[in-house]
Every structure is written in structure tokens, then in C-alpha cells.
Amino acid sequence: VLIWGVNFPENRLIKKSLETFYGIGNQHSTRILAQHSIFHRARVGSLPTKTITALTAELSSMTIETDLRRKLVENISRLKEMGTYRGRRHAMGYPVRGQNTRSQIMSARKLNRVERRG
Amino acid sequence: MSTSTTCWKCLSRPSLLSSQLSSRIAQVTVSAPFSSTATSLAPPLIRGNNGPQKGVKGTTAIKKKNRPQQTGKPPMPGERKALRKRVVLSNTNAIEVQDLVDLNQETVDGLLKENASGEYTSPVAGKVVGLPGTTVDSLRAIESFKTSQGWGLFRRPSLLVRKEAIDLTKSLVSAAKDQITQRLIIDGARGTGKSLMLLHAQAAAFAQGWVVINIPEARELVSATSDYAPIPDTMPQLWTQPTFTSSWLEKIQKANKTQLDTLKMTKKHNLPIEVPSEISLSRFLEIGVSDTDVAWPIFQAFWDEMNAKDRPPMLLTMDSTSYVMGMTEYRDKAINFIHSHDFVITKLFMDLFSGAIKMNNGGAVIAATSRSNSPTSISMDLAIMQALQRQAGEKLTRRNPFERKYDERVDSALRDITVMELSGVSKAEARSLMEYWAASGVLRQRVDEQIVAEKWALAGNGVIGEIKRNALNMRI
């Protein structure tokens, strides 16, 4: 079954399938299922076509995947262009939130960059 | 070493003298102090299997185990569930008990005979009765038999007719005669026979030609394992469960086929689909089975039909009731949990309990609680306690004014109910049950006063589930 252009096997749980999109986790998937009156143990194959269409429309209206990643990168580059402390820290790949740099900063080195991957 | 020639353990004399024995032993031990014969004659060592080679670093890394490959054919979808839920009702290895009376219309009429002092004088009072074949088929169709009740030990399903069971039958018969709706909750500790009391009510109803509607497990209405849909234009918002209703209609139709085949549609109903007029109610329910969207409107029409003139009385039963005394796991459009009384099937039962809906041809609605693995509903517990106190003429327990977890909707639904509290069976009833077990060849002991008293006392003064567990499950 195609939801928002992505194919899902029919016997997979719809909640789990929605959570495979970047930007949808437990909270958003619960909200989407509640608004369309789908019980949380529903399988993708059990949904009628009009519900699938409604879900696709719902996903199109949300910021997920590339839109969300772009938003994240825009926020960081805005900070940098303003010349803020946080922007400089992202650019250098250092911790942003006031952590110590005397010890392990592996997460900051991996994640904090201007072209953050999300 | 002893110098005697007798072996001290087995008292046998050795063939050789001890002196000769010791010299022979001495001769054997005299040999070269160092010998390489054994090692030179042994097969050569294989070089490669001696562990890590010199100059090569051995690894102490944890080896990744591959996932175990699934060999053999996996079972078909639904097969494991079917095996788990399958109820075996007959065992040909058990002995057939010859003089077992069937629970049919005649027996039910006979059950109600009382003498002057109010004791039941029926020959089967306090004895075991068998269930006739058609009743067993109907009970199986509405899923009354549970896998944990041990039906598969005996030749045919049978029930003990307890005093409380006769009281229940009496109230059912009077409900049909006076055309009132009997509202009953069956409570009691774990193992006291609440589900079997429901089964007795259903069997008695089938014997009298009533229509029986059952919810074997109220948890299914609440645990959000089947689909749900809002009913448009209802204020406050009501919800249906289409798939559940559809399979429920199928069970009702199968169980009550003989009665429903003879009843015809008499009224006109406003249904979303075309229904031919003058069809039997049995055929009418089948339409709801095949189409889940119209299942609830069809049930509503069926209910109207059954409340028309000259229809048989209805019995509605529900087990594990405390599940429907609170919130469900379904959510509404505003992402709040939905209360169980907003779902139409539960609402039907609760309206019957509160008296908002009546059955025009008489009948009963009976709910049994479950005291093992069930959520607590303090509103329901308080309502039961107050009902028992009211029945006994005692002062009513007041609500705890500091408690926040009372549920107003449950309070208003259960304001005015009758409660049957089950406790242990009497020794005479326990004896007749154990005699039946012994006659079936399942209980391999002689049934006398001593053993009955022993089992009765061990079971907490006659809790029937414990008697069964002690006598039948633990077999040395």
C-alpha cells in the first residue's frame, strides 16, 4: 500500500509505518491515528482506501522528511549568520549547550555542524 | 595390607596366597623410571588444532551469533490462536455416567419445586445435570466454555446445580412470566463459580427457548484491538465497533438459529441497505455478518424486532465486567481517551442495568465480575457492596469523600442492581460433584465423608475452583 509515495507491506502495523518517516514519532503518530479513528493495533492492509488518501493528505500538510531537515539546517545557519555564540559553536563542531570541553565531546564532534544532517 | 588370606569385604578366599600376590604385584611395579614408549607409539599431533599459532594474535572479541534459521513450515496466520482458544468438550476415555439427567425444559420446571420450609425438592437439586447436545452447540457458538474450566476431562459437559443456580433460574422464570427485566451482577472471590453461574443461566435460557446474547470477555470491547468509528450526528458522541459487532451478530445467529429461523420481520426499519421484507431474523442477522458497516444498524433493528409483541424473552450476559467500568484505550478526535459507556454495545448493557431501556417481552441482563487479572473499579465495588447491604437490610456504606477515582457514569448505571454473591459450595454439593468425577473415572479415589471434608476444607470452605484444582489437576 502506498502512503505518501512510500510502499508499506500490508501486514505491518500502521503506527509503526508512520513512525518510519523522519519527523513522526510516538506523539505525532498517536495524534494522526486518533484524528482518523484508527485503532493503534491496525494493520496497513485493514485500512479502507479513503483512509489511506486522508493519511497521505495529512502527511503532505505536515513538515516531515526533507522539509524538516531543511528547517533544521536553516535554523543553524541563521544562528551562524547572525554571529551568535551558538552559531560559532556549531561551526567549530563543539558542544553548544554549555557542556565541559575538558572531557568527551564525541557527540558534539559527530553532530554539531552547520550542514547538520538531522 | 593384611596378612590374612581372606578378603575382608566379601569374605572370599583368593586363589593365590597373599605372599605370592604381593611379590607378583611388586614384580609388576619394577620397571624403568622414565619411559617414552607410550608417547612414541601415540599418533602424531595435528599442528593446526593446537590453538593460536606463535606470532599470531588470538582474538577475544565476542563472536556474533547468527540468527537461528527458521526450519520447518511456519503455522498459518490464525492457527496458533485457534489452537490456544480451542475448547475440547468431550473425552472418550472418560466413563459415561449413566443416569445423568439433561437440563431441558422439563428439568428446569422441576427445579423450582419447593417444600413448605423453602427448600428445593427437585431430585436434581444439589446434583450434577448434563447439558443436551443442542444446548452445548449453542453455548459453544457464544463462546461460553473457557479453556481453563477442564471440560476436556469428561465424556460430556455437565453442571452442578447449586442452590444459587436454582435461585437464578427462579428469577429468570419469574422475569419471563411478569415480563420484567431482571438486572443481576454475580460477584464472589476467585474460583467461586461466577462464569459457570452465567453458563447455567444461558443453559436454562436455551432450555426454555429464550434468545441468548453473550459477551464472553468484556476486555475485547475496551482494549482497542478491533476497529472503531464515530456515529455521525450523535450528541454526546457515540462510537461503534464494526468488526466486533459483525462477528457478534454471527455468534448470536449461530447460537439461536432454531428460534430465529421461526421468527419473521414484522416492522419497517430505516436501514442504509435494501432488506427484503418478511425474511427470518436469522437471515436478517446474516446480512450484518457480511457487511461490517451496517452491523450496528442491523443489531438495532433486531433489538426493535425482539421487543415487538409475542417474541421470546432475551438473556444478555457479560463476563469480566470491571473492564467496561472505566476508560477504553480508544481515542477520540481530540486525542482524549473515550469512556467505555460511549461505545454502543456497552451502552446497551449499561442502559439495561440502569433501567433506561426495558425488554418488553421480559428477560434478564446478567454480568459477572472477574476477580483474577481484572482492573479495579471502585465505583463498581461500592455499588456491589451497597446492593448487598440493601438486600440484607443493613446500613449502606457511604462513599469515601476524599476519593477521586469514582466514575460518575458507572455510579449512575449501577445505582439499582441486584447482586448475587457467591462463596463456597456446601459439603453435600461438593460430595455430589466429586461423586460425578469419580463415576467419570477422572477422580481416582473413593468418595467418602473424610475425603469430601478434606477437599472442602483445603479449598477454603468449598470454593469450587480450588476443589477442582486440588482433586483433578494435581494427580499423584
Coordinates of C-alpha atoms in Angstrom, one line a residue:
Chain A
V1 CA 0.0 0.0 0.0
L2 CA 1.4 3.5 -0.9
I3 CA 1.2 6.1 1.7
W4 CA 2.7 9.5 0.6
G5 CA 4.7 7.7 -2.1
V6 CA 6.2 5.1 0.2
N7 CA 5.2 1.4 -0.2
F8 CA 4.4 -0.5 3.0
P9 CA 3.6 -4.2 3.2
E10 CA 0.0 -5.0 4.2
N11 CA 0.7 -6.9 7.4
R12 CA 2.8 -4.1 9.0
L13 CA 1.3 -2.0 11.8
I14 CA 0.1 1.4 10.6
K15 CA 1.6 3.2 13.7
K16 CA 5.0 1.7 13.1
S17 CA 4.8 2.5 9.4
L18 CA 4.0 6.2 10.1
E19 CA 6.9 6.4 12.5
T20 CA 9.4 5.4 9.8
F21 CA 9.0 9.0 8.4
Y22 CA 11.6 11.5 9.7
G23 CA 9.7 13.8 12.0
I24 CA 6.9 11.5 13.1
G25 CA 7.4 9.6 16.4
N26 CA 5.0 8.4 19.1
Q27 CA 3.2 11.7 19.7
H28 CA 2.5 12.6 16.1
S29 CA 1.5 9.0 15.1
T30 CA -0.9 8.8 18.0
R31 CA -2.4 12.1 17.0
I32 CA -2.8 11.1 13.4
L33 CA -4.4 7.8 14.3
A34 CA -6.8 9.4 16.8
Q35 CA -7.9 12.0 14.2
H36 CA -8.7 9.3 11.7
S37 CA -10.3 6.9 14.2
I38 CA -7.8 4.2 13.5
F39 CA -7.1 1.8 16.5
H40 CA -3.4 1.5 17.4
R41 CA -3.1 -2.2 16.5
A42 CA -4.4 -1.7 13.0
R43 CA -2.5 -3.2 10.1
V44 CA -1.9 -1.3 6.9
G45 CA -3.9 -3.7 4.8
S46 CA -7.0 -3.3 7.0
L47 CA -7.5 0.4 6.2
P48 CA -10.0 1.5 3.5
T49 CA -8.7 3.4 0.6
K50 CA -10.3 6.7 1.7
T51 CA -8.4 6.5 5.0
I52 CA -5.1 6.0 3.1
T53 CA -5.9 9.0 1.0
A54 CA -6.7 11.0 4.1
L55 CA -3.4 9.9 5.7
T56 CA -1.5 10.9 2.6
A57 CA -3.1 14.3 2.7
E58 CA -2.3 14.7 6.4
L59 CA 1.3 13.8 5.8
S60 CA 1.6 16.3 2.9
S61 CA 0.4 19.0 5.2
M62 CA 3.0 18.2 7.9
T63 CA 6.6 19.3 7.9
I64 CA 8.4 15.9 7.7
E65 CA 11.4 14.4 5.8
T66 CA 13.3 16.9 3.6
D67 CA 11.3 20.0 4.7
L68 CA 12.1 19.3 8.4
R69 CA 15.8 18.7 7.7
R70 CA 16.0 21.9 5.7
K71 CA 14.3 23.8 8.5
L72 CA 16.9 22.4 11.0
V73 CA 19.8 23.5 8.7
E74 CA 18.2 26.9 8.2
N75 CA 17.9 27.4 11.9
I76 CA 21.6 26.7 12.4
S77 CA 22.7 28.8 9.5
R78 CA 20.6 31.6 10.8
L79 CA 22.4 31.5 14.1
K80 CA 25.7 31.5 12.4
E81 CA 24.9 34.3 10.1
M82 CA 23.8 36.5 13.0
G83 CA 27.2 35.8 14.5
T84 CA 25.8 34.3 17.7
Y85 CA 27.8 32.2 20.2
R86 CA 25.7 29.1 19.3
G87 CA 26.3 29.6 15.6
R88 CA 30.1 29.7 16.2
R89 CA 29.9 26.6 18.3
H90 CA 28.0 24.7 15.6
A91 CA 30.6 25.8 13.0
M92 CA 33.5 24.6 15.2
G93 CA 31.8 21.3 16.0
Y94 CA 31.9 22.0 19.7
P95 CA 29.2 21.5 22.4
V96 CA 26.6 24.2 22.2
R97 CA 24.7 23.9 25.4
G98 CA 27.4 24.8 27.9
Q99 CA 28.9 21.4 28.4
N100 CA 32.5 21.0 29.6
T101 CA 35.1 20.5 26.8
R102 CA 37.7 19.1 29.1
S103 CA 36.3 15.6 28.6
Q104 CA 34.5 13.6 26.0
I105 CA 32.8 15.7 23.3
M106 CA 32.2 12.8 20.8
S107 CA 28.5 13.6 20.2
A108 CA 29.3 17.3 19.5
R109 CA 32.1 16.4 17.1
K110 CA 29.8 14.0 15.3
L111 CA 26.6 16.0 15.2
N112 CA 27.3 19.8 15.6
R113 CA 27.9 21.2 12.2
V114 CA 26.5 23.9 10.0
E115 CA 25.2 21.4 7.4
R116 CA 23.7 19.3 10.1
R117 CA 22.2 16.1 8.8
G118 CA 19.3 15.8 11.2
Chain B
M1 CA 48.0 -54.9 53.9
S2 CA 46.5 -57.7 56.0
T3 CA 48.4 -61.0 56.1
S4 CA 45.2 -63.0 56.3
T5 CA 44.2 -64.8 53.1
T6 CA 40.5 -63.8 53.4
C7 CA 39.2 -60.7 51.5
W8 CA 37.7 -58.6 54.3
K9 CA 34.8 -57.2 52.2
C10 CA 33.3 -60.3 50.6
L11 CA 34.8 -62.9 52.8
S12 CA 36.1 -64.9 49.8
R13 CA 39.4 -66.6 49.8
P14 CA 41.7 -65.5 46.9
S15 CA 43.2 -68.3 44.8
L16 CA 46.7 -67.1 45.5
L17 CA 48.5 -66.9 48.8
S18 CA 48.9 -63.3 50.0
S19 CA 52.7 -63.6 49.9
Q20 CA 52.7 -64.7 46.3
L21 CA 50.2 -61.9 45.5
S22 CA 52.4 -59.2 47.0
S23 CA 55.5 -60.5 45.2
R24 CA 53.7 -60.6 41.9
I25 CA 52.4 -57.0 42.4
A26 CA 56.0 -56.0 43.4
Q27 CA 57.3 -57.6 40.2
V28 CA 54.9 -55.6 38.0
T29 CA 55.8 -52.2 39.5
V30 CA 59.5 -52.7 39.0
S31 CA 60.2 -51.1 35.6
A32 CA 62.2 -48.3 34.0
P33 CA 61.7 -45.0 36.0
F34 CA 61.2 -43.0 32.7
S35 CA 59.7 -44.4 29.6
S36 CA 59.0 -42.8 26.2
T37 CA 57.2 -45.8 24.8
A38 CA 53.7 -44.5 25.2
T39 CA 54.4 -41.2 23.7
S40 CA 56.4 -42.6 20.7
L41 CA 53.7 -45.1 19.8
A42 CA 50.9 -42.5 20.1
P43 CA 49.5 -41.0 16.8
P44 CA 51.2 -37.7 15.8
L45 CA 49.6 -34.4 16.9
I46 CA 47.8 -32.3 14.2
R47 CA 49.6 -29.0 14.2
G48 CA 46.7 -26.7 13.2
N49 CA 44.3 -27.6 16.1
N50 CA 46.6 -26.6 18.9
G51 CA 45.2 -23.1 19.4
P52 CA 46.6 -19.7 18.3
Q53 CA 49.9 -20.0 16.5
K54 CA 53.0 -18.3 17.6
G55 CA 53.3 -14.8 16.3
V56 CA 49.5 -14.6 15.6
K57 CA 47.4 -12.6 18.0
G58 CA 44.3 -14.5 19.2
T59 CA 41.1 -12.6 19.3
T60 CA 39.0 -12.3 22.4
A61 CA 36.2 -10.5 20.6
I62 CA 32.7 -11.8 21.1
K63 CA 31.7 -13.7 18.0
K64 CA 28.4 -12.6 16.6
K65 CA 25.9 -15.4 16.6
N66 CA 23.8 -15.7 13.5
R67 CA 20.1 -15.6 14.0
P68 CA 18.7 -19.1 14.3
Q69 CA 17.3 -20.1 10.9
Q70 CA 13.7 -20.9 11.0
T71 CA 13.4 -24.5 9.8
G72 CA 10.2 -26.2 9.0
K73 CA 6.9 -24.7 7.8
P74 CA 5.6 -21.8 10.0
P75 CA 2.0 -22.1 11.0
M76 CA -0.8 -20.4 9.0
P77 CA -2.0 -17.0 10.3
G78 CA -4.6 -17.6 13.0
E79 CA -3.5 -21.2 13.6
R80 CA -1.7 -20.6 16.9
K81 CA -4.6 -18.5 18.2
A82 CA -7.1 -21.2 17.2
L83 CA -5.1 -23.9 19.0
R84 CA -4.8 -21.7 22.1
K85 CA -8.6 -20.9 22.2
R86 CA -9.8 -24.3 21.2
V87 CA -12.2 -25.9 23.8
V88 CA -12.4 -29.6 23.9
L89 CA -15.7 -30.7 25.4
S90 CA -15.6 -34.4 25.2
N91 CA -13.2 -37.1 26.2
T92 CA -13.9 -40.7 25.0
N93 CA -11.5 -42.1 27.6
A94 CA -13.8 -40.8 30.4
I95 CA -16.5 -43.2 31.6
E96 CA -20.1 -42.2 30.6
V97 CA -22.1 -41.5 33.6
Q98 CA -25.4 -43.4 33.0
D99 CA -28.1 -41.8 35.0
L100 CA -27.3 -38.1 34.2
V101 CA -30.4 -36.0 33.8
D102 CA -30.4 -33.5 30.9
L103 CA -31.1 -29.8 31.6
N104 CA -34.1 -29.3 29.4
Q105 CA -37.4 -27.5 29.8
E106 CA -38.9 -30.3 31.9
T107 CA -35.9 -30.3 34.3
V108 CA -36.0 -26.5 34.6
D109 CA -39.6 -26.6 35.5
G110 CA -38.9 -29.3 38.1
L111 CA -36.1 -27.3 39.6
L112 CA -38.4 -24.7 41.0
K113 CA -40.4 -27.0 43.3
E114 CA -40.1 -26.1 46.9
N115 CA -41.4 -27.6 50.1
A116 CA -43.1 -25.7 53.0
S117 CA -39.8 -24.7 54.6
G118 CA -38.5 -23.2 51.3
E119 CA -36.0 -26.0 50.5
Y120 CA -35.8 -27.1 46.9
T121 CA -37.2 -30.6 46.5
S122 CA -36.2 -31.3 42.9
P123 CA -34.4 -34.7 42.5
V124 CA -31.5 -32.8 40.7
A125 CA -31.1 -30.0 43.3
G126 CA -27.6 -30.2 44.5
K127 CA -26.7 -32.9 41.9
V128 CA -25.0 -32.8 38.5
V129 CA -27.0 -32.4 35.4
G130 CA -25.9 -32.9 31.8
L131 CA -26.2 -30.4 29.0
P132 CA -28.2 -31.6 25.9
G133 CA -26.4 -31.6 22.6
T134 CA -28.2 -28.6 21.1
T135 CA -27.6 -26.5 24.1
V136 CA -23.9 -27.4 24.0
D137 CA -23.7 -26.4 20.4
S138 CA -25.4 -23.0 21.2
L139 CA -23.1 -22.5 24.2
R140 CA -20.1 -23.2 22.1
A141 CA -21.3 -20.7 19.5
I142 CA -21.5 -17.9 22.0
E143 CA -18.1 -18.9 23.5
S144 CA -19.3 -19.7 27.0
F145 CA -16.9 -22.5 27.6
K146 CA -13.4 -21.5 28.8
T147 CA -10.3 -23.5 28.2
S148 CA -9.3 -23.3 31.9
Q149 CA -12.5 -24.9 33.2
G150 CA -11.5 -28.5 32.5
W151 CA -14.3 -29.6 30.1
G152 CA -11.9 -31.9 28.2
L153 CA -11.7 -34.4 31.1
F154 CA -15.3 -35.7 30.9
R155 CA -17.4 -37.5 28.4
R156 CA -20.0 -34.7 28.1
P157 CA -20.3 -31.2 29.6
S158 CA -22.3 -31.2 32.9
L159 CA -23.1 -28.7 35.6
L160 CA -23.6 -28.9 39.3
V161 CA -27.0 -27.5 40.3
R162 CA -26.2 -25.3 43.2
K163 CA -28.7 -23.6 45.4
E164 CA -27.7 -20.2 43.9
A165 CA -28.3 -21.7 40.4
I166 CA -31.8 -22.6 41.3
D167 CA -32.4 -19.2 42.8
L168 CA -31.2 -17.7 39.5
T169 CA -33.4 -20.0 37.4
K170 CA -36.4 -19.0 39.6
S171 CA -35.7 -15.3 38.9
L172 CA -35.4 -15.9 35.2
V173 CA -38.7 -17.8 35.1
S174 CA -40.5 -15.0 37.0
A175 CA -38.9 -12.4 34.8
A176 CA -40.4 -14.1 31.7
K177 CA -43.8 -14.6 33.4
D178 CA -44.1 -11.0 34.7
Q179 CA -42.4 -9.5 31.6
I180 CA -39.8 -7.5 33.6
T181 CA -36.1 -7.1 33.0
Q182 CA -34.1 -8.8 35.7
R183 CA -30.8 -7.0 36.4
L184 CA -28.2 -9.0 38.2
I185 CA -24.5 -8.9 38.9
I186 CA -22.7 -12.0 40.0
D187 CA -19.8 -11.4 42.3
G188 CA -17.5 -13.5 44.5
A189 CA -13.9 -14.4 45.1
R190 CA -11.7 -16.0 42.6
G191 CA -12.8 -19.6 41.7
T192 CA -16.3 -19.4 43.3
G193 CA -18.0 -20.3 40.0
K194 CA -19.2 -16.9 38.6
S195 CA -18.6 -17.8 34.9
L196 CA -20.2 -21.2 35.5
M197 CA -23.2 -19.5 37.0
L198 CA -23.5 -17.4 33.8
L199 CA -23.3 -20.7 31.9
H200 CA -26.1 -22.2 34.0
A201 CA -28.2 -19.1 33.2
Q202 CA -27.5 -19.4 29.5
A203 CA -28.2 -23.2 29.5
A204 CA -31.5 -22.6 31.4
A205 CA -32.5 -19.9 28.9
F206 CA -31.7 -22.1 25.9
A207 CA -33.8 -24.9 27.5
Q208 CA -36.7 -22.5 27.8
G209 CA -36.4 -21.2 24.2
W210 CA -35.1 -17.7 25.1
V211 CA -32.7 -15.8 22.8
V212 CA -29.3 -15.5 24.4
I213 CA -26.7 -12.8 23.7
N214 CA -23.3 -13.1 25.3
I215 CA -20.1 -11.1 25.7
P216 CA -17.6 -13.7 26.8
E217 CA -14.8 -11.3 27.6
A218 CA -15.6 -7.6 28.1
R219 CA -11.9 -6.8 27.7
E220 CA -12.3 -7.1 23.9
L221 CA -14.7 -4.1 24.0
V222 CA -12.1 -1.9 25.7
S223 CA -8.6 -2.9 24.7
A224 CA -8.6 -1.3 21.2
T225 CA -7.8 -4.5 19.4
S226 CA -10.6 -4.0 16.8
D227 CA -11.6 -1.1 14.7
Y228 CA -14.0 1.7 15.8
A229 CA -15.9 4.5 14.1
P230 CA -17.9 7.5 15.3
I231 CA -21.7 7.6 14.7
P232 CA -22.5 10.8 12.9
D233 CA -25.0 13.3 14.4
T234 CA -25.0 11.9 18.0
M235 CA -24.6 14.3 20.9
P236 CA -22.8 13.2 23.1
Q237 CA -20.6 11.4 20.5
L238 CA -21.3 7.7 20.4
W239 CA -19.0 5.1 18.8
T240 CA -19.4 1.7 17.2
Q241 CA -17.1 -1.2 16.8
P242 CA -18.0 -2.5 13.3
T243 CA -15.8 -5.7 13.1
F244 CA -16.7 -6.7 16.6
T245 CA -20.4 -6.2 16.1
S246 CA -20.3 -8.1 12.9
S247 CA -18.7 -11.2 14.4
W248 CA -21.0 -10.8 17.4
L249 CA -24.0 -11.0 15.2
E250 CA -22.6 -14.2 13.7
K251 CA -22.4 -15.8 17.1
I252 CA -25.9 -14.7 18.1
Q253 CA -27.3 -16.1 14.8
K254 CA -25.5 -19.4 15.2
A255 CA -26.4 -19.9 18.8
N256 CA -30.1 -19.0 18.5
K257 CA -30.6 -20.4 15.0
T258 CA -33.5 -22.7 15.9
Q259 CA -35.5 -19.8 17.5
L260 CA -34.6 -17.1 15.0
D261 CA -35.4 -19.2 11.9
T262 CA -39.0 -19.3 13.1
L263 CA -39.3 -15.6 13.7
K264 CA -40.1 -13.2 10.8
M265 CA -39.5 -9.5 10.4
T266 CA -42.7 -7.6 11.2
K267 CA -41.6 -3.9 11.3
K268 CA -40.2 -1.5 8.7
H269 CA -36.7 -0.2 9.6
N270 CA -34.7 2.7 8.3
L271 CA -31.6 0.9 7.1
P272 CA -28.8 2.0 4.8
I273 CA -29.3 -1.1 2.7
E274 CA -32.2 -2.8 1.0
V275 CA -33.6 -5.6 3.0
P276 CA -36.4 -7.9 1.6
S277 CA -39.4 -7.8 3.8
E278 CA -40.7 -11.0 5.6
I279 CA -37.3 -12.6 5.9
S280 CA -36.5 -14.6 9.0
L281 CA -34.5 -12.9 11.8
S282 CA -31.8 -15.4 11.3
R283 CA -31.3 -14.4 7.6
F284 CA -31.5 -10.8 8.6
L285 CA -28.6 -11.1 11.0
E286 CA -26.6 -12.9 8.3
I287 CA -26.7 -9.6 6.3
G288 CA -25.0 -7.9 9.1
V289 CA -22.3 -10.5 9.3
S290 CA -21.1 -10.0 5.7
D291 CA -21.1 -6.2 5.8
T292 CA -19.4 -4.6 8.8
D293 CA -20.6 -1.1 8.1
V294 CA -24.3 -2.0 8.6
A295 CA -23.7 -4.4 11.5
W296 CA -24.8 -1.9 14.2
P297 CA -27.9 -0.6 12.4
I298 CA -28.9 -4.2 11.8
F299 CA -28.5 -5.0 15.5
Q300 CA -30.6 -2.0 16.4
A301 CA -33.3 -3.2 14.1
F302 CA -33.0 -6.8 15.5
W303 CA -33.5 -5.3 19.0
D304 CA -36.6 -3.5 17.9
E305 CA -37.9 -6.7 16.4
M306 CA -37.3 -8.7 19.5
N307 CA -39.2 -6.1 21.6
A308 CA -42.3 -6.4 19.4
K309 CA -45.2 -8.4 20.6
D310 CA -45.1 -12.2 21.2
R311 CA -41.3 -12.6 20.9
P312 CA -39.4 -14.9 23.2
P313 CA -37.6 -13.3 26.2
M314 CA -33.9 -12.4 25.9
L315 CA -30.9 -13.0 28.1
L316 CA -27.9 -10.8 27.9
T317 CA -24.8 -11.9 29.7
M318 CA -21.3 -10.3 30.1
D319 CA -18.2 -11.7 31.8
S320 CA -15.3 -9.7 33.3
T321 CA -17.4 -6.7 33.7
S322 CA -14.9 -4.5 35.5
Y323 CA -13.2 -3.8 32.2
V324 CA -16.1 -1.8 31.0
M325 CA -16.3 0.3 34.1
G326 CA -13.8 3.0 33.1
M327 CA -11.9 4.3 30.1
T328 CA -11.1 2.4 27.0
E329 CA -7.8 2.6 25.1
Y330 CA -9.5 4.2 22.1
R331 CA -9.0 7.9 21.5
D332 CA -11.4 10.4 20.0
K333 CA -10.7 13.2 17.5
A334 CA -9.4 15.4 20.3
I335 CA -7.0 12.6 21.3
N336 CA -8.7 12.1 24.7
F337 CA -9.4 8.5 25.8
I338 CA -13.0 7.5 25.2
H339 CA -15.2 6.3 28.1
S340 CA -16.4 2.7 27.7
H341 CA -20.0 3.8 28.1
D342 CA -19.8 5.8 24.9
F343 CA -19.5 2.6 22.9
V344 CA -22.9 1.4 21.8
I345 CA -22.6 -2.2 22.8
T346 CA -21.5 -1.3 26.3
K347 CA -24.1 1.4 26.4
L348 CA -26.8 -1.1 25.7
F349 CA -25.8 -3.2 28.7
M350 CA -25.4 -0.1 31.0
D351 CA -28.8 1.3 29.9
L352 CA -30.4 -2.1 30.7
F353 CA -28.7 -2.1 34.1
S354 CA -29.8 1.5 34.9
G355 CA -33.4 0.8 33.7
A356 CA -33.2 3.4 30.8
I357 CA -34.1 0.6 28.3
K358 CA -36.5 -2.2 29.1
M359 CA -37.2 -5.5 27.4
N360 CA -40.9 -5.6 26.5
N361 CA -41.1 -9.3 26.5
G362 CA -39.2 -9.8 29.7
G363 CA -35.8 -11.1 30.2
A364 CA -32.6 -10.6 32.1
V365 CA -29.2 -8.9 31.9
I366 CA -26.6 -10.6 34.0
A367 CA -22.9 -9.5 34.4
A368 CA -20.2 -11.5 36.2
T369 CA -17.1 -9.9 37.6
S370 CA -13.7 -11.4 37.3
R371 CA -11.5 -11.3 40.4
S372 CA -8.4 -12.6 38.7
N373 CA -6.4 -10.4 36.3
S374 CA -9.0 -7.6 36.1
P375 CA -8.8 -3.9 36.6
T376 CA -10.2 -2.5 39.8
S377 CA -13.3 -0.3 39.6
I378 CA -14.0 1.3 42.9
S379 CA -17.3 2.6 41.7
M380 CA -18.5 -0.9 40.8
D381 CA -17.2 -2.4 44.0
L382 CA -19.0 0.3 46.0
A383 CA -22.2 -0.3 44.1
I384 CA -22.0 -4.1 44.7
M385 CA -21.3 -3.5 48.4
Q386 CA -24.2 -1.2 48.7
A387 CA -26.6 -3.5 46.8
L388 CA -25.7 -6.4 49.1
Q389 CA -26.2 -4.2 52.2
R390 CA -29.6 -3.1 50.8
Q391 CA -30.6 -6.7 50.1
A392 CA -29.6 -7.7 53.7
G393 CA -31.3 -4.6 55.2
E394 CA -28.1 -3.3 56.6
K395 CA -26.9 0.3 56.8
L396 CA -25.3 1.4 53.5
T397 CA -21.5 2.1 53.3
R398 CA -21.0 5.8 52.4
R399 CA -18.8 6.9 49.5
N400 CA -15.3 7.9 50.6
P401 CA -15.4 11.8 50.3
F402 CA -11.6 12.0 49.7
E403 CA -11.5 9.5 46.9
R404 CA -11.1 11.0 43.4
K405 CA -11.3 7.9 41.3
Y406 CA -15.0 7.3 41.4
D407 CA -16.7 7.2 38.0
E408 CA -20.0 9.1 37.9
R409 CA -21.3 7.2 34.8
V410 CA -20.7 3.8 36.5
D411 CA -22.3 5.1 39.7
S412 CA -25.5 6.1 37.8
A413 CA -25.6 2.9 35.8
L414 CA -25.3 0.6 38.8
R415 CA -27.5 2.5 41.2
D416 CA -30.2 0.0 41.3
I417 CA -29.0 -3.5 40.8
T418 CA -29.4 -6.9 42.4
V419 CA -26.2 -8.7 43.4
M420 CA -25.6 -12.4 43.8
E421 CA -22.6 -13.0 46.0
L422 CA -21.1 -16.5 45.5
S423 CA -19.0 -18.2 48.1
G424 CA -18.1 -21.9 48.8
V425 CA -20.5 -24.7 48.0
S426 CA -22.0 -26.8 50.7
K427 CA -20.4 -30.2 51.6
A428 CA -23.4 -32.1 50.2
E429 CA -23.0 -30.2 46.8
A430 CA -19.2 -30.8 46.9
R431 CA -19.9 -34.5 47.5
S432 CA -22.2 -34.9 44.6
L433 CA -19.7 -33.2 42.3
M434 CA -16.9 -35.4 43.5
E435 CA -19.1 -38.5 43.1
Y436 CA -19.7 -37.4 39.5
W437 CA -16.0 -37.0 39.0
A438 CA -15.4 -40.5 40.4
A439 CA -18.1 -42.0 38.3
S440 CA -16.5 -40.5 35.2
G441 CA -13.3 -42.2 36.2
V442 CA -11.4 -38.9 36.5
L443 CA -11.1 -38.8 40.3
R444 CA -9.3 -42.0 41.3
Q445 CA -10.3 -42.0 44.9
R446 CA -13.1 -43.4 47.0
V447 CA -15.5 -40.6 47.8
D448 CA -16.4 -40.7 51.4
E449 CA -17.1 -38.2 54.2
Q450 CA -13.4 -37.9 55.0
I451 CA -12.2 -37.0 51.6
V452 CA -15.0 -34.6 50.9
A453 CA -14.3 -32.8 54.2
E454 CA -10.6 -32.7 53.4
K455 CA -11.0 -31.3 49.9
W456 CA -13.8 -28.9 51.1
A457 CA -11.6 -27.5 53.8
L458 CA -8.5 -27.3 51.7
A459 CA -10.5 -25.3 49.2
G460 CA -11.2 -22.5 51.6
N461 CA -14.5 -23.9 52.8
G462 CA -15.8 -25.1 49.5
V463 CA -14.5 -22.7 46.8
I464 CA -15.4 -24.8 43.8
G465 CA -12.5 -23.8 41.6
E466 CA -10.0 -24.8 44.3
I467 CA -11.8 -28.2 44.9
K468 CA -11.4 -28.8 41.1
R469 CA -7.8 -27.8 41.1
N470 CA -6.9 -30.0 44.1
A471 CA -8.9 -33.0 43.0
L472 CA -8.4 -33.0 39.3
N473 CA -5.4 -31.1 38.3
M474 CA -3.0 -32.4 41.0
R475 CA -2.8 -36.1 40.5
I476 CA -0.2 -38.0 42.2

